[in-house]
PDB file of C-alpha atoms in Angstrom:
ATOM      1  CA  ALA Z   1       9.502  -9.451  10.842  1.00 78.00           C
ATOM      2  CA  GLN Z   2       6.553  -7.126  11.074  1.00 84.00           C
ATOM      3  CA  SER Z   3       3.002  -8.169  10.216  1.00 90.00           C
ATOM      4  CA  VAL Z   4      -0.478  -6.655  10.156  1.00 94.00           C
ATOM      5  CA  THR Z   5      -3.833  -8.371  10.633  1.00 95.00           C
ATOM      6  CA  GLN Z   6      -7.180  -6.900   9.691  1.00 96.00           C
ATOM      7  CA  PRO Z   7      -9.712  -9.374  11.090  1.00 96.00           C
ATOM      8  CA  ASP Z   8     -12.708  -8.109   9.126  1.00 95.00           C
ATOM      9  CA  ILE Z   9     -12.712  -8.781   5.394  1.00 94.00           C
ATOM     10  CA  HIS Z  10     -16.043  -7.041   4.764  1.00 95.00           C
ATOM     11  CA  ILE Z  11     -18.071  -4.579   6.807  1.00 97.00           C
ATOM     12  CA  THR Z  12     -21.489  -3.216   5.854  1.00 97.00           C
ATOM     13  CA  VAL Z  13     -22.648  -0.037   7.535  1.00 97.00           C
ATOM     14  CA  SER Z  14     -25.640   2.246   7.053  1.00 97.00           C
ATOM     15  CA  GLU Z  15     -25.058   5.799   5.919  1.00 97.00           C
ATOM     16  CA  GLY Z  16     -24.845   8.053   8.959  1.00 97.00           C
ATOM     17  CA  ALA Z  17     -23.832   5.241  11.288  1.00 98.00           C
ATOM     18  CA  SER Z  18     -20.450   4.997  12.961  1.00 98.00           C
ATOM     19  CA  LEU Z  19     -17.641   2.859  11.584  1.00 98.00           C
ATOM     20  CA  GLU Z  20     -14.746   1.100  13.278  1.00 98.00           C
ATOM     21  CA  LEU Z  21     -12.137  -0.937  11.416  1.00 98.00           C
ATOM     22  CA  ARG Z  22      -9.803  -3.156  13.382  1.00 98.00           C
ATOM     23  CA  CYS Z  23      -6.062  -3.488  12.909  1.00 98.00           C
ATOM     24  CA  ASN Z  24      -3.560  -5.509  14.918  1.00 97.00           C
ATOM     25  CA  TYR Z  25       0.152  -5.359  14.267  1.00 95.00           C
ATOM     26  CA  SER Z  26       3.258  -7.250  15.221  1.00 91.00           C
ATOM     27  CA  TYR Z  27       6.532  -5.373  15.413  1.00 85.00           C
ATOM     28  CA  GLY Z  28       9.423  -5.543  17.816  1.00 75.00           C
ATOM     29  CA  ALA Z  29      10.085  -1.842  18.173  1.00 78.00           C
ATOM     30  CA  THR Z  30       7.947   1.266  18.344  1.00 77.00           C
ATOM     31  CA  PRO Z  31       5.819   1.045  15.225  1.00 85.00           C
ATOM     32  CA  TYR Z  32       5.060   3.582  12.576  1.00 91.00           C
ATOM     33  CA  LEU Z  33       1.406   2.956  11.710  1.00 94.00           C
ATOM     34  CA  PHE Z  34      -0.704   4.019   8.775  1.00 95.00           C
ATOM     35  CA  TRP Z  35      -4.190   3.762   7.344  1.00 97.00           C
ATOM     36  CA  TYR Z  36      -4.754   3.958   3.592  1.00 96.00           C
ATOM     37  CA  VAL Z  37      -7.959   4.004   1.558  1.00 96.00           C
ATOM     38  CA  GLN Z  38      -8.427   2.635  -1.933  1.00 94.00           C
ATOM     39  CA  SER Z  39     -11.447   3.585  -4.007  1.00 91.00           C
ATOM     40  CA  PRO Z  40     -12.421   1.218  -6.818  1.00 85.00           C
ATOM     41  CA  GLY Z  41      -9.893   1.231  -9.641  1.00 81.00           C
ATOM     42  CA  GLN Z  42      -7.648   3.707  -7.860  1.00 84.00           C
ATOM     43  CA  GLY Z  43      -4.343   3.715  -6.080  1.00 86.00           C
ATOM     44  CA  LEU Z  44      -3.967   4.111  -2.331  1.00 91.00           C
ATOM     45  CA  GLN Z  45      -4.425   7.373  -0.483  1.00 92.00           C
ATOM     46  CA  LEU Z  46      -3.032   8.048   2.974  1.00 92.00           C
ATOM     47  CA  LEU Z  47      -5.733   8.734   5.588  1.00 96.00           C
ATOM     48  CA  LEU Z  48      -3.547   9.179   8.651  1.00 94.00           C
ATOM     49  CA  LYS Z  49      -0.344   8.073  10.329  1.00 93.00           C
ATOM     50  CA  TYR Z  50       1.033   7.571  13.818  1.00 93.00           C
ATOM     51  CA  PHE Z  51       4.673   7.975  14.725  1.00 89.00           C
ATOM     52  CA  SER Z  52       4.681   8.943  18.396  1.00 85.00           C
ATOM     53  CA  GLY Z  53       3.015  11.231  20.911  1.00 86.00           C
ATOM     54  CA  ASP Z  54      -0.746  11.541  21.255  1.00 88.00           C
ATOM     55  CA  THR Z  55      -2.265   8.103  20.739  1.00 91.00           C
ATOM     56  CA  LEU Z  56      -5.385   9.510  19.065  1.00 96.00           C
ATOM     57  CA  VAL Z  57      -4.564  10.799  15.605  1.00 95.00           C
ATOM     58  CA  GLN Z  58      -6.776  12.722  13.247  1.00 96.00           C
ATOM     59  CA  GLY Z  59      -6.750  12.212   9.520  1.00 96.00           C
ATOM     60  CA  ILE Z  60      -8.459  13.376   6.389  1.00 95.00           C
ATOM     61  CA  LYS Z  61     -12.121  12.863   5.516  1.00 95.00           C
ATOM     62  CA  GLY Z  62     -13.157  12.875   9.188  1.00 96.00           C
ATOM     63  CA  PHE Z  63     -11.295   9.692  10.143  1.00 97.00           C
ATOM     64  CA  GLU Z  64      -9.374   9.125  13.349  1.00 98.00           C
ATOM     65  CA  ALA Z  65      -7.361   6.222  14.752  1.00 98.00           C
ATOM     66  CA  GLU Z  66      -6.247   5.228  18.228  1.00 97.00           C
ATOM     67  CA  PHE Z  67      -2.948   3.526  18.997  1.00 95.00           C
ATOM     68  CA  LYS Z  68      -3.087   1.088  21.900  1.00 94.00           C
ATOM     69  CA  ARG Z  69       0.316  -0.372  22.626  1.00 92.00           C
ATOM     70  CA  SER Z  70      -0.990  -2.856  25.210  1.00 92.00           C
ATOM     71  CA  GLN Z  71      -3.314  -4.373  22.615  1.00 94.00           C
ATOM     72  CA  SER Z  72      -0.997  -3.941  19.608  1.00 93.00           C
ATOM     73  CA  SER Z  73      -3.897  -2.264  17.857  1.00 96.00           C
ATOM     74  CA  PHE Z  74      -4.484   0.765  15.679  1.00 97.00           C
ATOM     75  CA  ASN Z  75      -8.219   0.897  14.977  1.00 98.00           C
ATOM     76  CA  LEU Z  76      -9.741   3.354  12.538  1.00 98.00           C
ATOM     77  CA  ARG Z  77     -12.996   5.143  13.321  1.00 98.00           C
ATOM     78  CA  LYS Z  78     -15.451   7.550  11.775  1.00 98.00           C
ATOM     79  CA  PRO Z  79     -18.456   8.902  13.706  1.00 97.00           C
ATOM     80  CA  SER Z  80     -20.819   9.213  10.720  1.00 97.00           C
ATOM     81  CA  VAL Z  81     -20.245   7.396   7.442  1.00 97.00           C
ATOM     82  CA  HIS Z  82     -21.028   8.923   4.059  1.00 96.00           C
ATOM     83  CA  TRP Z  83     -21.792   6.925   0.911  1.00 95.00           C
ATOM     84  CA  SER Z  84     -18.470   8.113  -0.518  1.00 94.00           C
ATOM     85  CA  ASP Z  85     -16.635   6.200   2.227  1.00 96.00           C
ATOM     86  CA  ALA Z  86     -17.381   2.928   0.453  1.00 96.00           C
ATOM     87  CA  ALA Z  87     -13.902   1.653  -0.371  1.00 96.00           C
ATOM     88  CA  GLU Z  88     -11.225  -0.753   0.766  1.00 96.00           C
ATOM     89  CA  TYR Z  89      -9.127   0.226   3.762  1.00 97.00           C
ATOM     90  CA  PHE Z  90      -5.621  -0.960   4.512  1.00 96.00           C
ATOM     91  CA  CYS Z  91      -3.671  -0.761   7.733  1.00 96.00           C
ATOM     92  CA  ALA Z  92       0.122  -0.786   7.430  1.00 94.00           C
ATOM     93  CA  VAL Z  93       3.180  -0.829   9.677  1.00 93.00           C
ATOM     94  CA  GLY Z  94       6.432   0.818   8.670  1.00 89.00           C
ATOM     95  CA  ALA Z  95       9.886  -0.451   9.450  1.00 81.00           C
ATOM     96  CA  TRP Z  96      13.362   0.977   9.040  1.00 76.00           C
ATOM     97  CA  GLU Z  97      15.840  -1.444   7.605  1.00 72.00           C
ATOM     98  CA  ALA Z  98      19.399  -1.175   6.435  1.00 66.00           C
ATOM     99  CA  ALA Z  99      18.239  -1.039   2.825  1.00 64.00           C
ATOM    100  CA  GLY Z 100      15.652   1.650   3.517  1.00 71.00           C
ATOM    101  CA  ASN Z 101      12.179   1.975   4.901  1.00 78.00           C
ATOM    102  CA  LYS Z 102       9.235  -0.143   3.819  1.00 84.00           C
ATOM    103  CA  LEU Z 103       5.553  -0.663   4.569  1.00 89.00           C
ATOM    104  CA  THR Z 104       3.884  -3.969   5.362  1.00 91.00           C
ATOM    105  CA  PHE Z 105       0.145  -4.029   4.694  1.00 93.00           C
ATOM    106  CA  GLY Z 106      -2.751  -5.936   6.162  1.00 94.00           C
ATOM    107  CA  GLY Z 107      -5.168  -7.842   3.962  1.00 93.00           C
ATOM    108  CA  GLY Z 108      -7.656  -4.997   3.801  1.00 95.00           C
ATOM    109  CA  THR Z 109     -11.262  -4.414   4.869  1.00 96.00           C
ATOM    110  CA  ARG Z 110     -13.869  -3.669   2.247  1.00 96.00           C
ATOM    111  CA  VAL Z 111     -16.555  -1.260   3.472  1.00 97.00           C
ATOM    112  CA  LEU Z 112     -20.007  -1.225   1.919  1.00 97.00           C
ATOM    113  CA  VAL Z 113     -22.356   1.662   2.750  1.00 97.00           C
ATOM    114  CA  LYS Z 114     -26.115   1.093   2.706  1.00 96.00           C
ATOM    115  CA  PRO Z 115     -28.395   4.030   1.927  1.00 91.00           C
TER     116      PRO Z 115
ATOM    117  CA  ASN U   1       0.363  17.035 -10.607  1.00 61.00           C
ATOM    118  CA  ALA U   2       1.472  13.755 -12.191  1.00 70.00           C
ATOM    119  CA  GLY U   3       2.915  12.135  -9.043  1.00 92.00           C
ATOM    120  CA  VAL U   4       3.572   8.478  -9.885  1.00 95.00           C
ATOM    121  CA  THR U   5       2.776   7.319 -13.401  1.00 95.00           C
ATOM    122  CA  GLN U   6       2.474   3.657 -14.316  1.00 96.00           C
ATOM    123  CA  THR U   7       2.226   2.174 -17.786  1.00 95.00           C
ATOM    124  CA  PRO U   8       0.426   0.257 -19.096  1.00 96.00           C
ATOM    125  CA  LYS U   9      -2.859   0.324 -17.151  1.00 94.00           C
ATOM    126  CA  PHE U  10      -4.000  -3.054 -18.456  1.00 96.00           C
ATOM    127  CA  GLN U  11      -2.150  -5.968 -20.006  1.00 96.00           C
ATOM    128  CA  VAL U  12      -2.938  -9.536 -21.009  1.00 97.00           C
ATOM    129  CA  LEU U  13      -0.027 -11.917 -21.469  1.00 97.00           C
ATOM    130  CA  LYS U  14       0.243 -15.513 -22.490  1.00 97.00           C
ATOM    131  CA  THR U  15       2.133 -17.894 -20.219  1.00 97.00           C
ATOM    132  CA  GLY U  16       5.851 -17.647 -20.948  1.00 97.00           C
ATOM    133  CA  GLN U  17       5.761 -14.158 -22.458  1.00 97.00           C
ATOM    134  CA  SER U  18       7.834 -11.380 -21.010  1.00 96.00           C
ATOM    135  CA  MET U  19       7.025  -7.757 -20.323  1.00 96.00           C
ATOM    136  CA  THR U  20       8.201  -4.710 -18.420  1.00 97.00           C
ATOM    137  CA  LEU U  21       6.006  -2.527 -16.266  1.00 98.00           C
ATOM    138  CA  GLN U  22       7.117   1.071 -16.229  1.00 97.00           C
ATOM    139  CA  CYS U  23       6.967   3.512 -13.332  1.00 97.00           C
ATOM    140  CA  ALA U  24       8.064   7.123 -13.161  1.00 97.00           C
ATOM    141  CA  GLN U  25       7.761   9.727 -10.408  1.00 96.00           C
ATOM    142  CA  ASP U  26       8.241  13.484 -10.616  1.00 95.00           C
ATOM    143  CA  MET U  27       8.508  14.286  -6.901  1.00 92.00           C
ATOM    144  CA  ASN U  28      12.265  13.846  -6.614  1.00 91.00           C
ATOM    145  CA  HIS U  29      11.766  10.993  -4.138  1.00 91.00           C
ATOM    146  CA  ASN U  30      14.717   8.790  -3.309  1.00 90.00           C
ATOM    147  CA  SER U  31      12.823   5.552  -2.636  1.00 91.00           C
ATOM    148  CA  MET U  32      10.619   3.577  -4.996  1.00 94.00           C
ATOM    149  CA  TYR U  33       8.648   0.356  -4.552  1.00 95.00           C
ATOM    150  CA  TRP U  34       6.769  -2.311  -6.456  1.00 97.00           C
ATOM    151  CA  TYR U  35       3.812  -4.038  -4.779  1.00 96.00           C
ATOM    152  CA  ARG U  36       1.339  -6.590  -6.005  1.00 97.00           C
ATOM    153  CA  GLN U  37      -2.256  -6.662  -4.757  1.00 94.00           C
ATOM    154  CA  ASP U  38      -4.261  -9.862  -4.585  1.00 92.00           C
ATOM    155  CA  PRO U  39      -7.722 -10.301  -3.035  1.00 85.00           C
ATOM    156  CA  GLY U  40      -7.581 -10.850   0.721  1.00 82.00           C
ATOM    157  CA  MET U  41      -3.798 -10.493   0.830  1.00 85.00           C
ATOM    158  CA  GLY U  42      -3.414  -6.752   0.775  1.00 89.00           C
ATOM    159  CA  LEU U  43      -0.330  -5.358  -0.900  1.00 92.00           C
ATOM    160  CA  ARG U  44       2.845  -7.384  -0.829  1.00 94.00           C
ATOM    161  CA  LEU U  45       6.235  -5.885  -1.539  1.00 94.00           C
ATOM    162  CA  ILE U  46       8.039  -7.342  -4.553  1.00 96.00           C
ATOM    163  CA  TYR U  47      11.151  -5.156  -4.757  1.00 95.00           C
ATOM    164  CA  TYR U  48      12.203  -1.767  -3.576  1.00 93.00           C
ATOM    165  CA  SER U  49      14.922   0.750  -4.239  1.00 93.00           C
ATOM    166  CA  ALA U  50      16.004   2.931  -1.354  1.00 88.00           C
ATOM    167  CA  SER U  51      17.991   5.206  -3.627  1.00 87.00           C
ATOM    168  CA  GLU U  52      19.258   5.449  -7.162  1.00 88.00           C
ATOM    169  CA  GLY U  53      21.602   2.559  -7.899  1.00 87.00           C
ATOM    170  CA  THR U  54      20.284   0.196  -5.212  1.00 90.00           C
ATOM    171  CA  THR U  55      17.571  -2.433  -5.277  1.00 94.00           C
ATOM    172  CA  ASP U  56      16.479  -5.023  -2.712  1.00 92.00           C
ATOM    173  CA  LYS U  57      14.103  -7.933  -2.558  1.00 93.00           C
ATOM    174  CA  GLY U  58      10.827  -7.639  -0.743  1.00 91.00           C
ATOM    175  CA  GLU U  59       8.432 -10.304   0.418  1.00 90.00           C
ATOM    176  CA  VAL U  60       7.597 -11.915  -2.970  1.00 95.00           C
ATOM    177  CA  PRO U  61      10.478 -11.335  -5.443  1.00 97.00           C
ATOM    178  CA  ASN U  62      10.498 -14.694  -7.245  1.00 96.00           C
ATOM    179  CA  GLY U  63       9.760 -14.404 -10.961  1.00 96.00           C
ATOM    180  CA  TYR U  64      10.524 -10.684 -11.102  1.00 98.00           C
ATOM    181  CA  ASN U  65      13.460  -8.410 -11.797  1.00 97.00           C
ATOM    182  CA  VAL U  66      13.757  -4.669 -11.392  1.00 97.00           C
ATOM    183  CA  SER U  67      15.852  -1.819 -12.713  1.00 96.00           C
ATOM    184  CA  ARG U  68      16.281   1.595 -11.122  1.00 95.00           C
ATOM    185  CA  LEU U  69      17.092   3.366 -14.335  1.00 88.00           C
ATOM    186  CA  ASN U  70      17.583   6.763 -12.716  1.00 94.00           C
ATOM    187  CA  LYS U  71      16.086   8.661  -9.820  1.00 94.00           C
ATOM    188  CA  ARG U  72      12.742   9.025 -11.594  1.00 96.00           C
ATOM    189  CA  GLU U  73      12.197   5.568 -13.063  1.00 97.00           C
ATOM    190  CA  PHE U  74      11.822   2.097 -11.569  1.00 97.00           C
ATOM    191  CA  SER U  75      10.767  -0.744 -13.865  1.00 97.00           C
ATOM    192  CA  LEU U  76       9.519  -4.244 -13.059  1.00 98.00           C
ATOM    193  CA  ARG U  77      10.193  -7.088 -15.473  1.00 98.00           C
ATOM    194  CA  LEU U  78       8.512 -10.458 -15.794  1.00 97.00           C
ATOM    195  CA  GLU U  79      10.863 -12.660 -17.797  1.00 93.00           C
ATOM    196  CA  SER U  80       8.498 -15.615 -18.238  1.00 96.00           C
ATOM    197  CA  ALA U  81       4.985 -14.809 -17.097  1.00 96.00           C
ATOM    198  CA  ALA U  82       2.971 -17.387 -15.162  1.00 97.00           C
ATOM    199  CA  PRO U  83      -0.750 -17.413 -14.280  1.00 97.00           C
ATOM    200  CA  SER U  84       0.227 -16.946 -10.615  1.00 96.00           C
ATOM    201  CA  GLN U  85       1.472 -13.499 -11.566  1.00 97.00           C
ATOM    202  CA  THR U  86      -2.021 -12.368 -12.484  1.00 97.00           C
ATOM    203  CA  SER U  87      -2.483  -9.412 -10.155  1.00 97.00           C
ATOM    204  CA  VAL U  88      -2.718  -5.669  -9.847  1.00 96.00           C
ATOM    205  CA  TYR U  89       0.710  -4.082  -9.607  1.00 97.00           C
ATOM    206  CA  PHE U  90       1.330  -0.806  -7.832  1.00 96.00           C
ATOM    207  CA  CYS U  91       4.371   1.376  -7.926  1.00 96.00           C
ATOM    208  CA  ALA U  92       5.028   3.845  -5.122  1.00 94.00           C
ATOM    209  CA  SER U  93       7.620   6.390  -4.187  1.00 93.00           C
ATOM    210  CA  SER U  94       8.568   8.098  -0.950  1.00 90.00           C
ATOM    211  CA  GLU U  95      11.001  10.341   0.780  1.00 82.00           C
ATOM    212  CA  PRO U  96      12.227   7.958   3.480  1.00 68.00           C
ATOM    213  CA  SER U  97      12.375  10.446   6.300  1.00 70.00           C
ATOM    214  CA  ARG U  98       8.769  11.452   5.808  1.00 70.00           C
ATOM    215  CA  TRP U  99       7.072   8.110   5.216  1.00 75.00           C
ATOM    216  CA  GLY U 100       4.771   9.755   2.724  1.00 75.00           C
ATOM    217  CA  TYR U 101       4.192   7.076   0.121  1.00 88.00           C
ATOM    218  CA  THR U 102       2.584   8.174  -3.147  1.00 90.00           C
ATOM    219  CA  PHE U 103       1.040   5.373  -5.170  1.00 92.00           C
ATOM    220  CA  GLY U 104       0.426   5.074  -8.871  1.00 93.00           C
ATOM    221  CA  SER U 105      -2.994   4.045 -10.156  1.00 91.00           C
ATOM    222  CA  GLY U 106      -1.886   0.474 -10.850  1.00 93.00           C
ATOM    223  CA  THR U 107      -1.413  -1.985 -13.708  1.00 95.00           C
ATOM    224  CA  ARG U 108      -3.906  -4.815 -14.002  1.00 95.00           C
ATOM    225  CA  LEU U 109      -2.061  -7.802 -15.428  1.00 97.00           C
ATOM    226  CA  THR U 110      -3.709 -11.034 -16.543  1.00 97.00           C
ATOM    227  CA  VAL U 111      -1.627 -14.049 -17.540  1.00 97.00           C
ATOM    228  CA  VAL U 112      -3.532 -16.718 -19.473  1.00 96.00           C
TER     229      VAL U 112
END
């Protein structure tokens, strides 16, 4: 069965600094990988996804992620953080099964942005 | 631009009470999902429905039942609520071939 680990529960970053969130996955086949963001009291919004091809994928809000098969990782990055990026971020791996497709999420990383 | 609508947004139940969480989507998606979110554990899949007329268990189905009433609606029922079911519940829908999940805004459930 697939699984996702996000090693960092909390990260604090200064506004304007760079941000990197770690994600490691376990899946037997070629993974479909996703990053979602959740603002306080809201549902989840898709930031970006990786299916195949170029291992560096661009998403919304200036985020990007790099797929590294050898490390089973899909880390999320942003060069310069804005106060509005304070939120919780979830990495997920998608799997096709006989009953349909489904996402498995990591535990999340909460990002705090200091002025 | 409704997307996925969940009702209610907040609910407090006493142990042993029952209730149904409602979810409806207007995007004509085939697949629908129920997740629960607990601190440090991310979102865990309770049940899902790949298409109208089918439902399957996810990672944490015990204590829950679901009904795919039609293509639009997917309800989650707690027959006898327990404090361990205190959580935030999210409904989502997707078109399987596109992997584009749309989430509702959640139902915060407290069982006392």
